[in-house]
Amino acid sequence: MNISFTKKAIVTLIVGVIIVMMLLSGGYVYTVSPKFNERTNAENQLKTEKQMLQLLEERSFDDEEEVEEETTYLQRKLPVEPLVDQLLLDFQRVEALSNTYILSIDIDQNRDAVFIETEEGDENTGEAAEDSASLKQITVNFSVRANSYEELFQFLSEIDRLPRIIGIDSISFIGTDERVMIDDETDILEFLVTVSAYYYPHLPQLKDELPKVIHPAPRERENPLYNH
């Protein structure tokens, strides 16, 4: 491994992470409720990534293992391949932790990343949007069932906690009159959620350091419908 060459690739990957975080923290993606419009976490992550970049530029990697650990950590946030299998496993964990039920999943991948600028966007996020041309976007549409709004909020919160950088694009509910009634006493909420994950395919030399996908034991019920 050419450590000097790989260090440059790591810097490029960190820049990609920073660009995505700038766009998310700049109000491009979060268009849900005010609860999910708070950008504190994203802004804190952005500061952290900038600090990482500064430290990295000041360091020299002499240890191949150290380089691999650095790239693997970064690729948990912004991988160089889609890693759709890992996304599906993450969403299964989100489902379990929020006590919701994913009825269906539709995934659209290999698209160029698209960020819609809001009036709140500043010059920095505008420049970041121009620099995002190398990013690819994976759009995921969920149909989800929950027993309460608390479970819905938990579902979205768990997505926000995932290591992968994911933006919540939209959420829509079935109307009150159309709620699915399981019995006379329980209202079951159904809602549609669209999220976006990203990857940076222009650093193929980092594929060997991709995070390993660990598949759990098969679940008792079938996986949600997955359409390419």
mmCIF file of C-alpha atoms in Angstrom:
data_model
loop_
_atom_site.group_PDB
_atom_site.id
_atom_site.type_symbol
_atom_site.label_atom_id
_atom_site.label_comp_id
_atom_site.label_asym_id
_atom_site.label_seq_id
_atom_site.Cartn_x
_atom_site.Cartn_y
_atom_site.Cartn_z
ATOM 1 C CA MET A 1 0.000 0.000 0.000
ATOM 2 C CA ASN A 2 1.255 3.484 -0.880
ATOM 3 C CA ILE A 3 0.597 5.239 2.429
ATOM 4 C CA SER A 4 1.184 8.720 1.026
ATOM 5 C CA PHE A 5 -1.294 8.084 -1.797
ATOM 6 C CA THR A 6 -3.823 6.587 0.607
ATOM 7 C CA LYS A 7 -3.489 9.560 2.948
ATOM 8 C CA LYS A 8 -4.542 11.825 0.079
ATOM 9 C CA ALA A 9 -7.524 9.553 -0.514
ATOM 10 C CA ILE A 10 -8.457 9.808 3.174
ATOM 11 C CA VAL A 11 -8.317 13.603 2.990
ATOM 12 C CA THR A 12 -10.570 13.497 -0.064
ATOM 13 C CA LEU A 13 -13.025 11.236 1.754
ATOM 14 C CA ILE A 14 -13.103 13.544 4.778
ATOM 15 C CA VAL A 15 -13.810 16.472 2.475
ATOM 16 C CA GLY A 16 -16.716 14.460 1.055
ATOM 17 C CA VAL A 17 -18.043 13.847 4.571
ATOM 18 C CA ILE A 18 -17.736 17.548 5.367
ATOM 19 C CA ILE A 19 -19.593 18.522 2.194
ATOM 20 C CA VAL A 20 -22.521 16.253 3.017
ATOM 21 C CA MET A 21 -22.649 17.483 6.617
ATOM 22 C CA MET A 22 -22.576 21.110 5.442
ATOM 23 C CA LEU A 23 -25.511 20.466 3.160
ATOM 24 C CA LEU A 24 -27.497 18.655 5.835
ATOM 25 C CA SER A 25 -26.733 21.234 8.516
ATOM 26 C CA GLY A 26 -27.507 24.054 6.063
ATOM 27 C CA GLY A 27 -31.160 23.116 5.841
ATOM 28 C CA TYR A 28 -31.088 21.242 2.534
ATOM 29 C CA VAL A 29 -32.544 17.899 3.562
ATOM 30 C CA TYR A 30 -34.484 18.136 6.810
ATOM 31 C CA THR A 31 -37.992 19.126 5.736
ATOM 32 C CA VAL A 32 -39.971 17.162 8.302
ATOM 33 C CA SER A 33 -41.405 18.670 11.513
ATOM 34 C CA PRO A 34 -39.696 21.328 13.658
ATOM 35 C CA LYS A 35 -38.590 18.515 15.980
ATOM 36 C CA PHE A 36 -36.365 17.183 13.197
ATOM 37 C CA ASN A 37 -35.407 20.599 11.877
ATOM 38 C CA GLU A 38 -32.983 21.172 14.745
ATOM 39 C CA ARG A 39 -29.493 21.081 13.294
ATOM 40 C CA THR A 40 -27.394 20.976 16.461
ATOM 41 C CA ASN A 41 -26.213 17.390 16.038
ATOM 42 C CA ALA A 42 -25.351 17.862 12.371
ATOM 43 C CA GLU A 43 -23.468 21.075 13.094
ATOM 44 C CA ASN A 44 -21.513 19.405 15.892
ATOM 45 C CA GLN A 45 -20.621 16.534 13.573
ATOM 46 C CA LEU A 46 -19.477 19.024 10.968
ATOM 47 C CA LYS A 47 -17.155 20.713 13.460
ATOM 48 C CA THR A 48 -15.757 17.317 14.425
ATOM 49 C CA GLU A 49 -15.065 16.372 10.809
ATOM 50 C CA LYS A 50 -13.333 19.694 10.165
ATOM 51 C CA GLN A 51 -11.130 19.105 13.200
ATOM 52 C CA MET A 52 -10.345 15.612 11.922
ATOM 53 C CA LEU A 53 -9.304 17.026 8.562
ATOM 54 C CA GLN A 54 -7.034 19.595 10.202
ATOM 55 C CA LEU A 55 -5.395 16.968 12.403
ATOM 56 C CA LEU A 56 -4.985 14.613 9.472
ATOM 57 C CA GLU A 57 -3.245 17.242 7.372
ATOM 58 C CA GLU A 58 -0.805 17.837 10.229
ATOM 59 C CA ARG A 59 -0.065 14.140 10.725
ATOM 60 C CA SER A 60 1.983 11.692 8.739
ATOM 61 C CA PHE A 61 0.787 8.099 8.620
ATOM 62 C CA ASP A 62 3.671 5.655 8.919
ATOM 63 C CA ASP A 63 1.612 2.663 9.993
ATOM 64 C CA GLU A 64 -0.455 0.796 7.413
ATOM 65 C CA GLU A 65 -2.845 -0.528 10.073
ATOM 66 C CA GLU A 66 -3.482 3.020 11.293
ATOM 67 C CA VAL A 67 -4.360 4.091 7.756
ATOM 68 C CA GLU A 68 -6.801 1.216 7.359
ATOM 69 C CA GLU A 69 -8.520 1.996 10.668
ATOM 70 C CA GLU A 70 -8.909 5.635 9.662
ATOM 71 C CA THR A 71 -10.443 4.834 6.284
ATOM 72 C CA THR A 72 -12.769 2.180 7.733
ATOM 73 C CA TYR A 73 -14.034 4.652 10.342
ATOM 74 C CA LEU A 74 -14.724 7.295 7.702
ATOM 75 C CA GLN A 75 -16.465 4.831 5.430
ATOM 76 C CA ARG A 76 -19.000 4.061 8.144
ATOM 77 C CA LYS A 77 -20.171 7.616 7.444
ATOM 78 C CA LEU A 78 -19.500 7.926 3.713
ATOM 79 C CA PRO A 79 -18.445 4.664 2.009
ATOM 80 C CA VAL A 80 -16.956 4.369 -1.465
ATOM 81 C CA GLU A 81 -19.573 1.764 -2.420
ATOM 82 C CA PRO A 82 -23.368 1.791 -1.859
ATOM 83 C CA LEU A 83 -23.294 -0.857 0.918
ATOM 84 C CA VAL A 84 -27.037 -1.383 0.509
ATOM 85 C CA ASP A 85 -26.898 -4.632 2.508
ATOM 86 C CA GLN A 86 -25.539 -2.727 5.498
ATOM 87 C CA LEU A 87 -28.246 -0.096 5.110
ATOM 88 C CA LEU A 88 -30.936 -2.772 5.168
ATOM 89 C CA LEU A 89 -29.457 -4.278 8.329
ATOM 90 C CA ASP A 90 -29.339 -0.827 9.923
ATOM 91 C CA PHE A 91 -32.991 -0.230 9.062
ATOM 92 C CA GLN A 92 -33.924 -3.580 10.592
ATOM 93 C CA ARG A 93 -32.289 -2.454 13.832
ATOM 94 C CA VAL A 94 -34.137 0.875 13.624
ATOM 95 C CA GLU A 95 -37.385 -1.057 13.213
ATOM 96 C CA ALA A 96 -36.669 -3.232 16.259
ATOM 97 C CA LEU A 97 -35.557 -0.362 18.510
ATOM 98 C CA SER A 98 -38.592 1.778 17.656
ATOM 99 C CA ASN A 99 -41.103 -1.077 17.901
ATOM 100 C CA THR A 100 -42.420 -0.224 14.435
ATOM 101 C CA TYR A 101 -43.103 -2.455 11.449
ATOM 102 C CA ILE A 102 -41.602 -1.755 8.020
ATOM 103 C CA LEU A 103 -44.240 -2.800 5.507
ATOM 104 C CA SER A 104 -42.124 -2.155 2.419
ATOM 105 C CA ILE A 105 -38.840 -0.638 1.301
ATOM 106 C CA ASP A 106 -38.079 0.738 -2.146
ATOM 107 C CA ILE A 107 -34.451 1.645 -2.896
ATOM 108 C CA ASP A 108 -33.229 3.780 -5.787
ATOM 109 C CA GLN A 109 -29.443 3.899 -6.049
ATOM 110 C CA ASN A 110 -26.643 5.060 -8.362
ATOM 111 C CA ARG A 111 -28.112 8.533 -8.783
ATOM 112 C CA ASP A 112 -26.117 11.740 -8.606
ATOM 113 C CA ALA A 113 -26.633 13.467 -5.269
ATOM 114 C CA VAL A 114 -29.225 16.230 -5.423
ATOM 115 C CA PHE A 115 -29.558 18.873 -2.720
ATOM 116 C CA ILE A 116 -32.378 21.407 -2.840
ATOM 117 C CA GLU A 117 -31.244 24.734 -1.454
ATOM 118 C CA THR A 118 -33.549 26.580 0.925
ATOM 119 C CA GLU A 119 -33.701 30.298 1.614
ATOM 120 C CA GLU A 120 -31.656 29.640 4.735
ATOM 121 C CA GLY A 121 -28.746 28.290 2.681
ATOM 122 C CA ASP A 122 -25.669 30.501 2.885
ATOM 123 C CA GLU A 123 -22.680 30.925 0.592
ATOM 124 C CA ASN A 124 -20.774 28.092 2.240
ATOM 125 C CA THR A 125 -23.528 25.547 1.691
ATOM 126 C CA GLY A 126 -23.990 26.849 -1.843
ATOM 127 C CA GLU A 127 -20.353 26.144 -2.603
ATOM 128 C CA ALA A 128 -20.675 22.733 -0.977
ATOM 129 C CA ALA A 129 -23.623 21.913 -3.245
ATOM 130 C CA GLU A 130 -21.470 22.656 -6.273
ATOM 131 C CA ASP A 131 -18.745 20.391 -4.890
ATOM 132 C CA SER A 132 -21.185 17.523 -4.308
ATOM 133 C CA ALA A 133 -21.179 16.467 -7.975
ATOM 134 C CA SER A 134 -18.939 13.482 -7.206
ATOM 135 C CA LEU A 135 -21.337 12.094 -4.593
ATOM 136 C CA LYS A 136 -23.885 9.399 -5.373
ATOM 137 C CA GLN A 137 -27.244 9.213 -3.645
ATOM 138 C CA ILE A 138 -29.326 6.277 -2.452
ATOM 139 C CA THR A 139 -32.982 7.195 -1.966
ATOM 140 C CA VAL A 140 -34.976 4.921 0.327
ATOM 141 C CA ASN A 141 -38.779 5.022 0.532
ATOM 142 C CA PHE A 142 -40.342 3.323 3.556
ATOM 143 C CA SER A 143 -43.902 2.354 4.271
ATOM 144 C CA VAL A 144 -44.043 1.989 8.053
ATOM 145 C CA ARG A 145 -46.662 1.053 10.636
ATOM 146 C CA ALA A 146 -46.527 2.333 14.223
ATOM 147 C CA ASN A 147 -48.759 2.101 17.270
ATOM 148 C CA SER A 148 -48.265 5.745 18.242
ATOM 149 C CA TYR A 149 -46.641 9.016 17.256
ATOM 150 C CA GLU A 150 -43.994 8.324 19.902
ATOM 151 C CA GLU A 151 -42.946 5.221 17.988
ATOM 152 C CA LEU A 152 -42.846 7.257 14.787
ATOM 153 C CA PHE A 153 -40.555 9.838 16.400
ATOM 154 C CA GLN A 154 -38.418 7.021 17.773
ATOM 155 C CA PHE A 155 -38.138 5.521 14.276
ATOM 156 C CA LEU A 156 -36.868 8.819 12.857
ATOM 157 C CA SER A 157 -34.568 9.406 15.825
ATOM 158 C CA GLU A 158 -32.962 5.983 15.424
ATOM 159 C CA ILE A 159 -32.309 6.705 11.743
ATOM 160 C CA ASP A 160 -30.663 9.959 12.776
ATOM 161 C CA ARG A 161 -28.384 8.050 15.177
ATOM 162 C CA LEU A 162 -27.018 5.661 12.556
ATOM 163 C CA PRO A 163 -23.275 5.916 11.801
ATOM 164 C CA ARG A 164 -24.025 6.394 8.083
ATOM 165 C CA ILE A 165 -24.776 9.975 7.067
ATOM 166 C CA ILE A 166 -28.494 9.891 6.264
ATOM 167 C CA GLY A 167 -30.836 12.790 5.558
ATOM 168 C CA ILE A 168 -34.566 12.593 6.258
ATOM 169 C CA ASP A 169 -36.153 14.022 3.116
ATOM 170 C CA SER A 170 -39.883 13.801 3.784
ATOM 171 C CA ILE A 171 -42.634 12.171 5.788
ATOM 172 C CA SER A 172 -46.336 11.842 5.031
ATOM 173 C CA PHE A 173 -49.200 10.272 6.927
ATOM 174 C CA ILE A 174 -52.328 8.421 5.950
ATOM 175 C CA GLY A 175 -55.326 10.639 6.711
ATOM 176 C CA THR A 176 -57.224 10.168 9.961
ATOM 177 C CA ASP A 177 -60.188 8.613 8.175
ATOM 178 C CA GLU A 178 -57.884 6.208 6.390
ATOM 179 C CA ARG A 179 -56.032 4.869 9.435
ATOM 180 C CA VAL A 180 -55.825 1.142 9.500
ATOM 181 C CA MET A 181 -57.913 -0.240 12.361
ATOM 182 C CA ILE A 182 -56.515 -3.428 13.828
ATOM 183 C CA ASP A 183 -59.346 -3.635 16.368
ATOM 184 C CA ASP A 184 -61.935 -1.348 17.911
ATOM 185 C CA GLU A 185 -59.565 -0.007 20.555
ATOM 186 C CA THR A 186 -56.274 0.541 18.720
ATOM 187 C CA ASP A 187 -55.419 3.070 16.039
ATOM 188 C CA ILE A 188 -52.468 1.947 13.941
ATOM 189 C CA LEU A 189 -50.591 4.727 12.158
ATOM 190 C CA GLU A 190 -49.178 4.173 8.698
ATOM 191 C CA PHE A 191 -46.736 6.652 7.236
ATOM 192 C CA LEU A 192 -44.336 7.062 4.339
ATOM 193 C CA VAL A 193 -40.762 8.194 4.941
ATOM 194 C CA THR A 194 -38.118 9.095 2.355
ATOM 195 C CA VAL A 195 -34.465 9.237 3.376
ATOM 196 C CA SER A 196 -31.197 9.614 1.485
ATOM 197 C CA ALA A 197 -27.794 8.056 2.081
ATOM 198 C CA TYR A 198 -24.635 8.857 0.150
ATOM 199 C CA TYR A 199 -21.461 7.253 -1.108
ATOM 200 C CA TYR A 200 -18.308 8.421 -2.891
ATOM 201 C CA PRO A 201 -17.373 6.004 -5.714
ATOM 202 C CA HIS A 202 -14.348 7.955 -6.952
ATOM 203 C CA LEU A 203 -11.911 6.401 -4.469
ATOM 204 C CA PRO A 204 -11.817 2.735 -5.565
ATOM 205 C CA GLN A 205 -8.426 2.321 -3.887
ATOM 206 C CA LEU A 206 -10.221 2.380 -0.525
ATOM 207 C CA LYS A 207 -12.529 -0.566 -1.239
ATOM 208 C CA ASP A 208 -10.351 -2.936 0.781
ATOM 209 C CA GLU A 209 -11.017 -0.807 3.876
ATOM 210 C CA LEU A 210 -14.810 -0.854 3.570
ATOM 211 C CA PRO A 211 -16.574 -1.772 6.843
ATOM 212 C CA LYS A 212 -17.406 -5.456 6.987
ATOM 213 C CA VAL A 213 -21.100 -6.315 6.761
ATOM 214 C CA ILE A 214 -22.008 -8.756 9.539
ATOM 215 C CA HIS A 215 -25.257 -10.565 8.842
ATOM 216 C CA PRO A 216 -27.305 -11.551 11.912
ATOM 217 C CA ALA A 217 -29.176 -14.820 12.274
ATOM 218 C CA PRO A 218 -32.347 -14.996 10.156
ATOM 219 C CA ARG A 219 -35.383 -13.405 11.729
ATOM 220 C CA GLU A 220 -38.582 -15.295 12.357
ATOM 221 C CA ARG A 221 -40.580 -13.252 9.908
ATOM 222 C CA GLU A 222 -39.753 -12.338 6.335
ATOM 223 C CA ASN A 223 -37.740 -9.248 5.485
ATOM 224 C CA PRO A 224 -39.604 -6.211 4.136
ATOM 225 C CA LEU A 225 -40.135 -6.049 0.394
ATOM 226 C CA TYR A 226 -37.003 -4.755 -1.268
ATOM 227 C CA ASN A 227 -37.354 -3.413 -4.803
ATOM 228 C CA HIS A 228 -34.351 -2.294 -6.804
#
